[in-house]
CSV table of C-alpha atoms in Angstrom, one decimal:
chain,number,residue,atom,x,y,z
A,1470,MET,CA,110.0,101.0,29.5
A,1471,SER,CA,107.4,103.0,31.4
A,1472,ALA,CA,104.1,101.6,32.7
A,1473,ASN,CA,102.2,104.0,30.3
A,1474,THR,CA,104.2,102.7,27.3
A,1475,ILE,CA,103.5,99.1,28.3
A,1476,SER,CA,99.8,99.9,28.7
A,1477,SER,CA,99.8,101.6,25.3
A,1478,HIS,CA,101.4,98.7,23.6
A,1479,SER,CA,99.0,96.3,25.2
A,1480,SER,CA,96.0,98.3,24.1
A,1481,SER,CA,97.4,98.6,20.6
A,1482,SER,CA,98.0,94.9,20.4
A,1483,LYS,CA,94.4,94.1,21.7
A,1484,LYS,CA,93.0,96.4,19.0
A,1485,MET,CA,95.1,94.8,16.4
A,1486,LEU,CA,94.0,91.3,17.4
A,1487,SER,CA,90.3,92.4,17.6
A,1488,ASN,CA,90.5,93.9,14.1
A,1489,SER,CA,92.3,90.9,12.8
A,1490,VAL,CA,89.6,88.6,14.3
A,1491,TRP,CA,86.9,90.7,12.7
A,1492,GLY,CA,88.7,90.7,9.4
A,1493,VAL,CA,89.2,87.0,9.4
A,1494,ILE,CA,85.6,86.3,10.4
A,1495,SER,CA,84.4,88.7,7.8
A,1496,ASN,CA,86.7,87.1,5.2
A,1497,ILE,CA,85.5,83.6,6.0
A,1498,VAL,CA,81.8,84.6,5.7
A,1499,GLN,CA,82.4,86.6,2.6
A,1500,ASN,CA,84.4,83.9,0.9
A,1501,VAL,CA,81.8,81.2,1.7
A,1502,LEU,CA,79.0,83.5,0.3
A,1503,LEU,CA,80.9,84.8,-2.7
A,1504,SER,CA,82.1,81.3,-3.5
A,1505,VAL,CA,78.5,80.2,-3.7
A,1506,PHE,CA,77.8,83.0,-6.1
A,1507,PHE,CA,81.0,82.2,-8.1
A,1508,VAL,CA,80.1,78.5,-8.3
A,1509,MET,CA,76.5,79.2,-9.3
A,1510,MET,CA,77.8,81.5,-12.1
A,1511,VAL,CA,80.4,79.0,-13.4
A,1512,ARG,CA,77.7,76.3,-13.5
A,1513,SER,CA,75.1,78.6,-15.1
A,1514,TYR,CA,77.0,79.8,-18.1
A,1515,SER,CA,79.1,78.2,-20.8
A,1516,LYS,CA,82.9,78.4,-20.6
A,1517,LEU,CA,82.8,80.9,-23.5
A,1518,ASP,CA,80.2,83.2,-21.9
A,1519,PHE,CA,81.9,82.9,-18.6
A,1520,ALA,CA,85.2,83.8,-20.3
A,1521,ASP,CA,83.6,87.0,-21.8
A,1522,TYR,CA,82.6,88.0,-18.3
A,1523,ILE,CA,86.1,87.2,-16.9
A,1524,ILE,CA,87.9,89.2,-19.6
A,1525,ALA,CA,85.7,92.3,-18.9
A,1526,ASN,CA,86.1,91.8,-15.2
A,1527,THR,CA,89.9,91.4,-15.6
A,1528,VAL,CA,90.2,94.7,-17.4
A,1529,TYR,CA,88.2,96.4,-14.7
A,1530,SER,CA,90.4,94.8,-12.0
A,1531,PHE,CA,93.5,95.8,-13.9
A,1532,ILE,CA,92.4,99.4,-14.1
A,1533,LEU,CA,91.2,99.4,-10.5
A,1534,GLY,CA,94.7,98.6,-9.4
A,1535,PHE,CA,95.7,102.1,-10.6
A,1536,SER,CA,92.5,104.0,-9.8
A,1537,SER,CA,93.1,104.5,-6.1
A,1538,LEU,CA,96.7,105.5,-6.9
A,1539,GLY,CA,97.8,103.2,-4.1
A,1540,LEU,CA,97.6,106.0,-1.5
A,1541,GLY,CA,95.8,103.9,1.2
A,1542,TYR,CA,99.0,103.3,3.3
A,1543,TRP,CA,100.0,106.9,2.9
A,1544,PHE,CA,96.5,107.9,4.1
A,1545,ILE,CA,96.8,105.7,7.2
A,1546,ARG,CA,100.2,107.3,8.1
A,1547,GLU,CA,98.8,110.8,7.6
A,1548,VAL,CA,95.6,110.2,9.6
A,1549,LEU,CA,97.7,109.0,12.5
A,1550,THR,CA,99.8,112.1,12.5
A,1551,SER,CA,97.6,114.9,11.1
A,1552,THR,CA,96.4,117.9,13.2
A,1553,ASP,CA,93.5,118.5,10.9
A,1554,LYS,CA,92.1,115.0,10.2
A,1555,LYS,CA,88.7,116.0,9.0
A,1556,ARG,CA,90.0,118.2,6.2
A,1557,LEU,CA,92.5,115.5,5.2
A,1558,VAL,CA,89.7,112.9,5.0
A,1559,GLN,CA,87.5,115.2,2.9
A,1560,GLN,CA,90.2,116.1,0.5
A,1561,PHE,CA,91.3,112.5,0.1
A,1562,PHE,CA,87.7,111.5,-0.4
A,1563,LYS,CA,87.1,114.1,-3.2
A,1564,MET,CA,90.4,113.2,-4.8
A,1565,GLN,CA,89.4,109.6,-5.0
A,1566,LEU,CA,86.0,110.5,-6.5
A,1567,ILE,CA,87.6,112.5,-9.3
A,1568,ILE,CA,90.2,109.8,-10.0
A,1569,GLY,CA,87.5,107.2,-10.1
A,1570,VAL,CA,85.6,109.0,-12.9
A,1571,VAL,CA,88.8,109.5,-14.9
A,1572,PHE,CA,89.8,105.8,-14.6
A,1573,TYR,CA,86.3,104.6,-15.4
A,1574,LEU,CA,86.6,106.4,-18.8
A,1575,LEU,CA,90.0,104.9,-19.2
A,1576,ASN,CA,88.7,101.4,-18.5
A,1577,THR,CA,86.1,101.7,-21.2
A,1578,LEU,CA,88.7,103.0,-23.7
A,1579,ILE,CA,91.3,100.3,-23.0
A,1580,CYS,CA,88.7,97.5,-23.3
A,1581,CYS,CA,87.6,98.8,-26.7
A,1582,LEU,CA,91.2,99.0,-27.9
A,1583,LEU,CA,92.1,95.5,-26.7
A,1584,TYR,CA,88.9,93.6,-27.6
A,1585,ALA,CA,86.7,93.9,-30.7
A,1586,ASP,CA,83.9,91.7,-29.3
A,1587,PRO,CA,80.9,94.0,-28.6
A,1588,ILE,CA,79.7,91.8,-25.7
A,1589,ILE,CA,83.1,92.2,-23.9
A,1590,GLN,CA,83.0,96.0,-24.6
A,1591,LYS,CA,79.4,96.3,-23.3
A,1592,LEU,CA,80.2,94.2,-20.2
A,1593,SER,CA,83.3,96.3,-19.5
A,1594,ALA,CA,81.4,99.6,-19.8
A,1595,ILE,CA,78.9,98.4,-17.1
A,1596,ILE,CA,81.3,96.6,-14.8
A,1597,GLY,CA,83.7,99.6,-14.9
A,1598,ILE,CA,81.2,101.7,-13.0
A,1599,ASN,CA,82.5,99.8,-10.0
A,1600,ILE,CA,85.7,101.8,-10.2
A,1601,ILE,CA,83.9,105.0,-9.1
A,1602,PHE,CA,82.1,103.2,-6.3
A,1603,ASP,CA,85.2,101.3,-5.2
A,1604,ASN,CA,87.3,104.5,-4.9
A,1605,ILE,CA,84.8,106.0,-2.5
A,1606,ILE,CA,84.6,102.8,-0.4
A,1607,TYR,CA,88.4,102.7,-0.5
A,1608,VAL,CA,88.7,105.9,1.5
A,1609,ILE,CA,86.3,104.7,4.2
A,1610,LYS,CA,87.9,101.3,4.5
A,1611,TYR,CA,91.4,102.8,5.0
A,1612,LEU,CA,90.0,105.4,7.4
A,1613,ASN,CA,88.6,102.6,9.5
A,1614,ILE,CA,92.0,100.8,9.4
A,1615,ALA,CA,93.7,103.9,10.6
A,1616,GLU,CA,91.2,104.3,13.4
A,1617,GLN,CA,91.3,100.5,14.1
A,1618,GLN,CA,87.5,100.3,13.4
A,1619,GLN,CA,87.6,97.6,10.8
A,1620,LYS,CA,84.6,96.0,12.4
A,1621,LYS,CA,82.3,98.4,10.6
A,1622,SER,CA,83.8,97.7,7.2
A,1623,SER,CA,83.7,94.0,7.9
A,1624,ILE,CA,80.0,93.9,8.8
A,1625,LEU,CA,79.0,95.9,5.7
A,1626,LEU,CA,81.1,93.7,3.4
A,1627,MET,CA,79.4,90.6,4.9
A,1628,VAL,CA,76.0,92.2,4.1
A,1629,GLU,CA,77.0,92.8,0.5
A,1630,ALA,CA,78.3,89.2,0.2
A,1631,LEU,CA,75.0,87.8,1.6
A,1632,LEU,CA,73.0,89.8,-1.0
A,1633,LYS,CA,75.4,88.7,-3.8
A,1634,CYS,CA,75.0,85.1,-2.7
A,1635,GLY,CA,71.2,85.7,-2.9
A,1636,ILE,CA,71.6,86.7,-6.6
A,1637,GLY,CA,73.7,83.5,-7.1
A,1638,VAL,CA,70.9,81.3,-5.6
A,1639,ILE,CA,68.3,83.0,-7.9
A,1640,LEU,CA,70.7,82.4,-10.8
A,1641,PHE,CA,70.8,78.7,-9.9
A,1642,PHE,CA,67.0,78.4,-10.2
A,1643,THR,CA,66.3,80.9,-13.0
A,1644,PRO,CA,68.6,81.7,-16.0
A,1645,ILE,CA,69.5,85.3,-16.2
A,1646,ASN,CA,70.9,87.1,-19.2
A,1647,LEU,CA,74.6,88.0,-18.6
A,1648,ILE,CA,74.1,91.7,-19.2
A,1649,LEU,CA,71.2,91.8,-16.7
A,1650,LEU,CA,73.2,89.9,-14.2
A,1651,VAL,CA,76.0,92.5,-14.4
A,1652,LEU,CA,73.4,95.3,-14.0
A,1653,LEU,CA,72.1,93.6,-10.9
A,1654,LEU,CA,75.6,93.4,-9.4
A,1655,ILE,CA,76.2,97.1,-10.1
A,1656,GLY,CA,72.9,98.0,-8.3
A,1657,LEU,CA,74.1,95.9,-5.4
A,1658,ARG,CA,77.4,97.7,-5.3
A,1659,PHE,CA,75.7,101.1,-5.3
A,1660,PHE,CA,73.6,100.0,-2.3
A,1661,THR,CA,76.8,98.9,-0.5
A,1662,LEU,CA,78.3,102.3,-1.3
A,1663,ASN,CA,75.4,104.1,0.4
A,1664,LEU,CA,75.7,101.8,3.5
A,1665,PHE,CA,79.4,102.7,3.7
A,1666,ILE,CA,78.8,106.4,3.5
A,1667,LYS,CA,76.0,106.3,6.1
A,1668,TYR,CA,77.1,103.7,8.5
A,1669,GLY,CA,80.6,102.5,7.6
A,1670,SER,CA,82.8,105.4,8.5
A,1671,ALA,CA,84.8,105.8,11.7
A,1672,GLU,CA,83.8,109.5,11.5
A,1673,ALA,CA,80.7,111.2,10.2
A,1674,LEU,CA,81.0,111.9,6.5
A,1675,SER,CA,78.8,114.2,4.5
A,1676,LEU,CA,78.9,113.7,0.7
A,1677,LYS,CA,77.7,117.3,0.3
A,1678,GLU,CA,80.6,118.6,2.4
A,1679,ILE,CA,83.1,116.5,0.6
A,1680,ILE,CA,82.0,117.8,-2.8
A,1681,LYS,CA,82.3,121.4,-1.6
A,1682,THR,CA,85.8,120.7,-0.1
A,1683,PRO,CA,88.3,122.7,-2.2
A,1684,ILE,CA,91.2,120.8,-3.7
A,1685,SER,CA,93.3,122.5,-6.3
A,1686,PHE,CA,95.2,120.8,-9.1
A,1687,GLN,CA,98.4,122.0,-7.4
A,1688,HIS,CA,97.5,120.3,-4.1
A,1689,PHE,CA,96.6,117.2,-6.0
A,1690,LYS,CA,100.0,117.3,-7.9
A,1691,THR,CA,101.9,117.9,-4.6
A,1692,ILE,CA,100.4,114.8,-2.9
A,1693,ILE,CA,101.1,112.6,-5.9
A,1694,GLY,CA,104.6,114.1,-6.3
A,1695,ALA,CA,105.5,113.5,-2.7
A,1696,ASN,CA,104.0,110.0,-2.6
A,1697,TRP,CA,104.6,108.7,-6.1
A,1698,SER,CA,106.2,105.5,-4.7
A,1699,PHE,CA,102.9,104.6,-3.0
A,1700,VAL,CA,101.1,105.2,-6.3
A,1701,ILE,CA,103.4,102.8,-8.1
A,1702,ILE,CA,103.3,100.2,-5.3
A,1703,GLY,CA,99.5,100.1,-5.2
A,1704,SER,CA,99.3,99.9,-9.0
A,1705,LEU,CA,101.9,97.2,-9.5
A,1706,SER,CA,100.7,94.9,-6.7
A,1707,ILE,CA,97.3,94.6,-8.5
A,1708,VAL,CA,98.8,94.5,-12.0
A,1709,ASN,CA,101.2,91.7,-11.0
A,1710,TRP,CA,98.1,89.5,-10.2
A,1711,ARG,CA,95.8,90.5,-13.0
A,1712,ILE,CA,98.4,90.7,-15.9
A,1713,GLY,CA,98.3,86.9,-16.1
A,1714,ASN,CA,94.7,86.8,-17.1
A,1715,ILE,CA,95.1,89.4,-19.8
A,1716,ILE,CA,98.1,87.6,-21.2
A,1717,VAL,CA,96.1,84.3,-21.1
A,1718,SER,CA,93.2,86.0,-23.0
A,1719,LYS,CA,95.5,87.3,-25.7
A,1720,PHE,CA,97.8,84.2,-26.2
A,1721,LEU,CA,95.8,81.2,-25.1
A,1722,SER,CA,92.2,79.8,-25.4
A,1723,LEU,CA,89.0,81.0,-23.8
A,1724,ALA,CA,89.0,77.7,-21.9
A,1725,ASP,CA,92.4,78.6,-20.4
A,1726,VAL,CA,90.9,82.0,-19.3
A,1727,SER,CA,88.2,80.0,-17.4
A,1728,ASN,CA,90.8,77.6,-15.9
A,1729,TYR,CA,93.0,80.5,-14.8
A,1730,GLU,CA,90.1,82.4,-13.2
A,1731,VAL,CA,88.9,79.4,-11.3
A,1732,SER,CA,92.4,78.8,-10.0
A,1733,PHE,CA,92.9,82.4,-9.2
A,1734,LYS,CA,89.5,82.5,-7.4
A,1735,LEU,CA,90.6,79.7,-5.1
A,1736,LEU,CA,94.0,81.4,-4.5
A,1737,SER,CA,92.2,84.6,-3.6
A,1738,LEU,CA,90.3,82.8,-0.9
A,1739,ALA,CA,93.6,81.9,0.7
A,1740,TYR,CA,95.7,85.0,0.2
A,1741,ILE,CA,93.0,87.5,1.4
A,1742,LEU,CA,93.5,86.3,5.0
A,1743,PRO,CA,97.1,87.4,5.3
A,1744,VAL,CA,96.1,90.6,3.4
A,1745,ILE,CA,93.5,91.4,6.1
A,1746,VAL,CA,95.8,90.6,9.0
A,1747,SER,CA,98.7,92.6,7.5
A,1748,SER,CA,96.4,95.6,7.2
A,1749,ALA,CA,95.5,95.3,10.9
A,1750,ILE,CA,99.2,94.9,11.8
A,1751,LEU,CA,100.4,98.1,10.0
A,1752,PRO,CA,99.3,100.6,12.6
A,1753,VAL,CA,100.9,98.4,15.3
A,1754,LEU,CA,104.2,98.3,13.4
A,1755,ILE,CA,104.1,102.1,13.0
A,1756,ASN,CA,103.5,102.6,16.7
A,1757,LYS,CA,106.2,100.2,17.7
A,1758,HIS,CA,108.6,101.9,15.3
A,1759,LYS,CA,107.9,105.2,17.0
A,1760,THR,CA,108.5,103.8,20.5
A,1761,HIS,CA,111.0,100.9,20.5
A,1762,TRP,CA,113.1,99.5,17.6
A,1763,LEU,CA,113.8,96.2,19.4
A,1764,ASP,CA,110.1,95.6,19.9
A,1765,LEU,CA,109.6,96.2,16.2
A,1766,GLN,CA,112.2,93.6,15.3
A,1767,GLN,CA,110.7,91.0,17.7
A,1768,PHE,CA,107.1,91.6,16.5
A,1769,TYR,CA,108.2,91.3,12.9
A,1770,LYS,CA,109.9,88.0,13.5
A,1771,ALA,CA,106.9,86.6,15.3
A,1772,ALA,CA,104.5,87.8,12.5
A,1773,PHE,CA,106.9,86.3,9.9
A,1774,ILE,CA,106.7,82.8,11.4
A,1775,LEU,CA,102.9,82.9,11.6
A,1776,PHE,CA,102.5,84.2,8.0
A,1777,ALA,CA,105.0,81.6,6.7
A,1778,LEU,CA,103.1,78.8,8.4
A,1779,PHE,CA,99.8,80.0,7.0
A,1780,GLY,CA,101.3,80.0,3.5
A,1781,LEU,CA,102.6,76.4,3.9
A,1782,LEU,CA,99.2,75.3,5.4
A,1783,SER,CA,97.2,76.7,2.4
A,1784,PHE,CA,99.7,75.2,-0.1
A,1785,THR,CA,99.6,71.7,1.4
A,1786,PHE,CA,95.8,71.8,1.8
A,1787,VAL,CA,95.3,72.4,-1.9
A,1788,GLN,CA,97.9,69.8,-2.9
A,1789,SER,CA,96.1,67.3,-0.7
A,1790,PHE,CA,92.5,67.9,-1.6
A,1791,SER,CA,92.2,69.8,-4.9
A,1792,ASN,CA,91.5,66.6,-6.8
A,1793,PHE,CA,88.3,66.3,-4.7
A,1794,PHE,CA,87.0,69.8,-4.2
A,1795,VAL,CA,87.6,71.4,-7.6
A,1796,PRO,CA,85.4,69.0,-9.7
A,1797,LEU,CA,82.9,69.0,-6.8
A,1798,LEU,CA,82.5,72.8,-6.8
A,1799,PHE,CA,82.8,73.6,-10.5
A,1800,GLY,CA,81.8,70.5,-12.3
A,1801,GLU,CA,83.6,67.6,-14.1
A,1802,HIS,CA,84.5,69.8,-17.1
A,1803,TYR,CA,86.9,71.6,-14.7
A,1804,THR,CA,88.8,68.5,-13.8
A,1805,ASP,CA,91.9,69.7,-15.8
A,1806,THR,CA,91.9,72.8,-13.6
A,1807,VAL,CA,93.3,70.8,-10.7
A,1808,GLN,CA,96.8,70.8,-12.1
A,1809,TYR,CA,96.8,74.6,-12.7
A,1810,CYS,CA,95.3,75.3,-9.3
A,1811,ASN,CA,98.1,73.3,-7.6
A,1812,GLU,CA,100.7,75.2,-9.6
A,1813,MET,CA,99.2,78.6,-8.8
A,1814,PHE,CA,99.2,77.8,-5.1
A,1815,LEU,CA,103.0,77.6,-5.2
A,1816,VAL,CA,103.0,81.4,-4.7
A,1817,MET,CA,101.4,81.0,-1.2
A,1818,LEU,CA,104.8,79.7,0.0
A,1819,VAL,CA,106.2,83.2,-0.2
A,1820,PHE,CA,103.3,85.6,-0.7
A,1821,PRO,CA,102.2,86.0,3.0
A,1822,THR,CA,105.8,86.8,4.1
A,1823,VAL,CA,106.2,89.2,1.2
A,1824,LEU,CA,103.2,91.0,2.7
A,1825,ILE,CA,104.6,91.4,6.2
A,1826,GLN,CA,108.0,92.4,4.9
A,1827,ALA,CA,106.4,95.1,2.6
A,1828,ASN,CA,104.6,96.5,5.7
A,1829,VAL,CA,107.9,96.7,7.6
A,1830,LEU,CA,109.5,98.6,4.7
A,1831,ILE,CA,106.6,101.0,4.6
A,1832,THR,CA,106.8,101.4,8.4
A,1833,ILE,CA,110.5,102.4,8.3
A,1834,LYS,CA,109.7,104.7,5.4
A,1835,LEU,CA,111.4,102.7,2.7
A,1836,GLU,CA,108.4,102.6,0.5
A,1837,LYS,CA,110.5,103.5,-2.5
A,1838,ILE,CA,112.4,100.2,-2.0
A,1839,ASP,CA,109.1,98.4,-1.8
A,1840,MET,CA,108.1,100.1,-5.1
A,1841,ILE,CA,111.3,98.8,-6.7
A,1842,CYS,CA,110.6,95.3,-5.4
A,1843,ASN,CA,107.1,95.4,-7.0
A,1844,LEU,CA,108.5,96.7,-10.3
A,1845,VAL,CA,111.2,94.0,-10.5
A,1846,GLY,CA,108.6,91.4,-9.6
A,1847,LEU,CA,106.2,92.6,-12.3
A,1848,LEU,CA,108.9,92.8,-15.0
A,1849,THR,CA,110.1,89.3,-14.0
A,1850,ASN,CA,106.6,88.0,-14.3
A,1851,VAL,CA,105.9,89.6,-17.7
A,1852,VAL,CA,109.3,88.6,-19.2
A,1853,LEU,CA,109.0,85.0,-18.1
A,1854,CYS,CA,105.4,84.8,-19.4
A,1855,ILE,CA,106.3,86.1,-22.8
A,1856,VAL,CA,109.5,84.1,-23.2
A,1857,GLY,CA,107.8,80.9,-21.8
A,1858,LEU,CA,104.7,81.2,-24.1
A,1859,TYR,CA,106.9,81.7,-27.1
A,1860,PHE,CA,108.3,78.1,-26.6
A,1861,TYR,CA,105.4,76.5,-24.7
A,1862,LYS,CA,101.8,77.6,-25.1
A,1863,ASN,CA,100.4,76.3,-21.8
A,1864,LEU,CA,98.8,77.9,-18.8
A,1865,SER,CA,101.5,76.4,-16.6
A,1866,VAL,CA,103.9,79.0,-17.9
A,1867,ILE,CA,101.8,81.8,-16.4
A,1868,ASN,CA,101.6,80.0,-13.0
A,1869,TYR,CA,105.4,79.4,-12.7
A,1870,ALA,CA,106.1,82.9,-13.9
A,1871,ILE,CA,104.0,84.3,-11.0
A,1872,PHE,CA,105.7,82.1,-8.5
A,1873,ILE,CA,109.3,82.9,-9.6
A,1874,SER,CA,108.5,86.6,-9.7
A,1875,PHE,CA,107.4,86.5,-6.1
A,1876,ILE,CA,110.6,84.6,-5.1
A,1877,VAL,CA,112.6,87.4,-6.7
A,1878,PHE,CA,110.5,90.0,-4.9
A,1879,HIS,CA,111.0,88.2,-1.5
A,1880,ILE,CA,114.8,88.0,-2.0
A,1881,ILE,CA,115.2,91.7,-2.7
A,1882,GLN,CA,113.1,92.4,0.5
A,1883,ASP,CA,115.3,90.1,2.5
A,1884,ILE,CA,118.5,91.9,1.4
A,1885,VAL,CA,117.0,95.3,2.3
A,1886,LEU,CA,115.8,94.2,5.7
A,1887,VAL,CA,119.1,92.6,6.6
A,1888,LYS,CA,120.9,95.8,5.6
A,1889,ASN,CA,118.5,97.8,7.8
A,1890,LYS,CA,119.1,95.4,10.8
A,1891,ILE,CA,115.4,94.4,10.9
A,1892,THR,CA,116.4,90.8,10.5
A,1893,ASN,CA,119.7,88.9,9.8
A,1894,PHE,CA,121.2,86.5,7.3
A,1895,LYS,CA,120.7,83.5,9.5
A,1896,HIS,CA,116.9,84.2,9.8
A,1897,VAL,CA,116.6,84.6,6.0
A,1898,LEU,CA,118.6,81.4,5.2
A,1899,LEU,CA,116.7,79.3,7.7
A,1900,PHE,CA,113.4,80.4,6.1
A,1901,TYR,CA,114.4,79.1,2.7
A,1902,ILE,CA,116.1,75.9,4.0
A,1903,ILE,CA,113.2,75.0,6.3
A,1904,SER,CA,110.6,75.8,3.6
A,1905,ILE,CA,112.3,73.5,1.0
A,1906,ALA,CA,112.8,70.8,3.6
A,1907,LEU,CA,109.1,70.8,4.7
A,1908,ILE,CA,107.9,70.8,1.1
A,1909,LEU,CA,110.2,67.8,0.2
A,1910,VAL,CA,109.0,65.9,3.3
A,1911,PHE,CA,105.4,66.6,2.4
A,1912,PHE,CA,105.6,65.3,-1.2
A,1913,THR,CA,107.9,62.4,-0.2
A,1914,THR,CA,105.5,61.1,2.5
A,1915,ALA,CA,102.3,61.8,0.5
A,1916,THR,CA,102.3,58.3,-1.2
A,1917,TYR,CA,102.3,56.3,2.1
A,1918,CYS,CA,98.7,57.0,3.2
A,1919,ASN,CA,95.5,58.6,2.1
A,1920,PRO,CA,95.5,62.4,1.6
A,1921,LEU,CA,93.4,63.2,4.7
A,1922,LEU,CA,95.4,61.1,7.1
A,1923,HIS,CA,98.7,62.3,5.6
A,1924,PHE,CA,97.6,66.0,5.9
A,1925,ILE,CA,96.6,65.6,9.6
A,1926,LEU,CA,99.8,63.7,10.6
A,1927,TYR,CA,102.0,66.1,8.7
A,1928,TRP,CA,100.6,69.1,10.4
A,1929,MET,CA,100.6,67.5,13.8
A,1930,ILE,CA,104.3,67.0,13.5
A,1931,VAL,CA,104.9,70.5,12.1
A,1932,ALA,CA,102.8,72.1,14.9
A,1933,MET,CA,104.8,70.2,17.5
A,1934,LEU,CA,108.1,71.3,16.0
A,1935,VAL,CA,107.0,75.0,15.7
A,1936,TRP,CA,105.8,75.0,19.3
A,1937,PHE,CA,109.1,73.5,20.5
A,1938,PHE,CA,111.4,75.8,18.5
A,1939,CYS,CA,109.4,79.0,18.0
A,1940,ARG,CA,107.1,79.2,21.1
A,1941,LYS,CA,108.8,82.3,22.5
A,1942,GLU,CA,108.6,84.2,19.2
A,1943,ILE,CA,104.9,83.3,18.6
A,1944,LEU,CA,103.8,84.3,22.1
A,1945,HIS,CA,105.5,87.7,21.6
A,1946,PHE,CA,103.1,88.4,18.8
A,1947,PHE,CA,100.1,88.1,21.1
A,1948,LYS,CA,101.4,90.2,23.9
């Protein structure tokens, strides 16, 4: 390998680490601030009023999963190889603006068809405006990822979280009508949108130029036709998460809707970290794939170990301390949420590694396989939910269905990666055997001392074992 290539790899890795650090810092700050807002909201409204908001927000989140058409990863790949980057950005920007308007109207229609409650319909019509704003911000965020300038996006998202936290503090001292609260949040999102357009882009963007940029229906159709697998992947990944709340709202009680949302909120605090880091890793994977196949394999294995460890860490943390922090944060009437939170966090045992494996599939241009994985996972989730709820009307059915669907997702990825020589059968088998062993040891030893001491001792031993057996692979990640 030439000196120039080594230098290029080093520079790329430093940028990846810098963006990952910024992403993680931003995520921590956002989650702390947004959690304050979420807790203030849970404590300020009844379970029924909160459930109305959650249902409207769930429909919006569900539609949002489709509205960007999942073209973010395609956009990253095109920006890195395009000879006319400015035109590509402008066309993609205009495309997302048009799609946002269409999906906002669809959001309002679907909510009216699913729910007869006028409060839910009104909330949905207001919250749905975010779809248009989010689609525009989506372009800028992915442009910054491609240019490895996530710092700009991170700072602006922290500013938004701070302002949202401010609304939560006001809510704590002064009751605010739910409709008025939603209008305030829309105004805040519009302010954030303007910040992104003016300051958040890796390149100068002019809304006037973008609107004037010609984009024919045929061009639109060609992009979608050539990249339909990205469209389905992006849609299914969101649907797989949010379909649970819709099923809960239709088949279980409004109290279950609140319990599910609180559990999911805590889960989202954990899974967003690997999502951010995996986004920063994607350009590095693409560059390694272009230059050296063996380097790609080694980097993947190192990232896999770190992602798997994070999943186990978040799972064991929640199992150890959820009895303490769930009632503390959300109130004693959410004590029964602890069980459902523990169940939902099972998915963290496989979700982080699903992410890194999906990125590798996209890197080696097997996004159609990743699409199939997403589709099979979603179908598994829905079928298990419907069958399970027929026999046992309990929120636990939804949580276990999500967990099993991601295991199926992971196994299909494993098979594909082994066939494409990214990994091998031994590596795959060891992951499942070691994961099961570590979980069994955790629960077996949990009764011998208090949760805090047990958690610390457990992770001291795990850290020593990882350092002894996987030091070489982990150090390769930071080269």
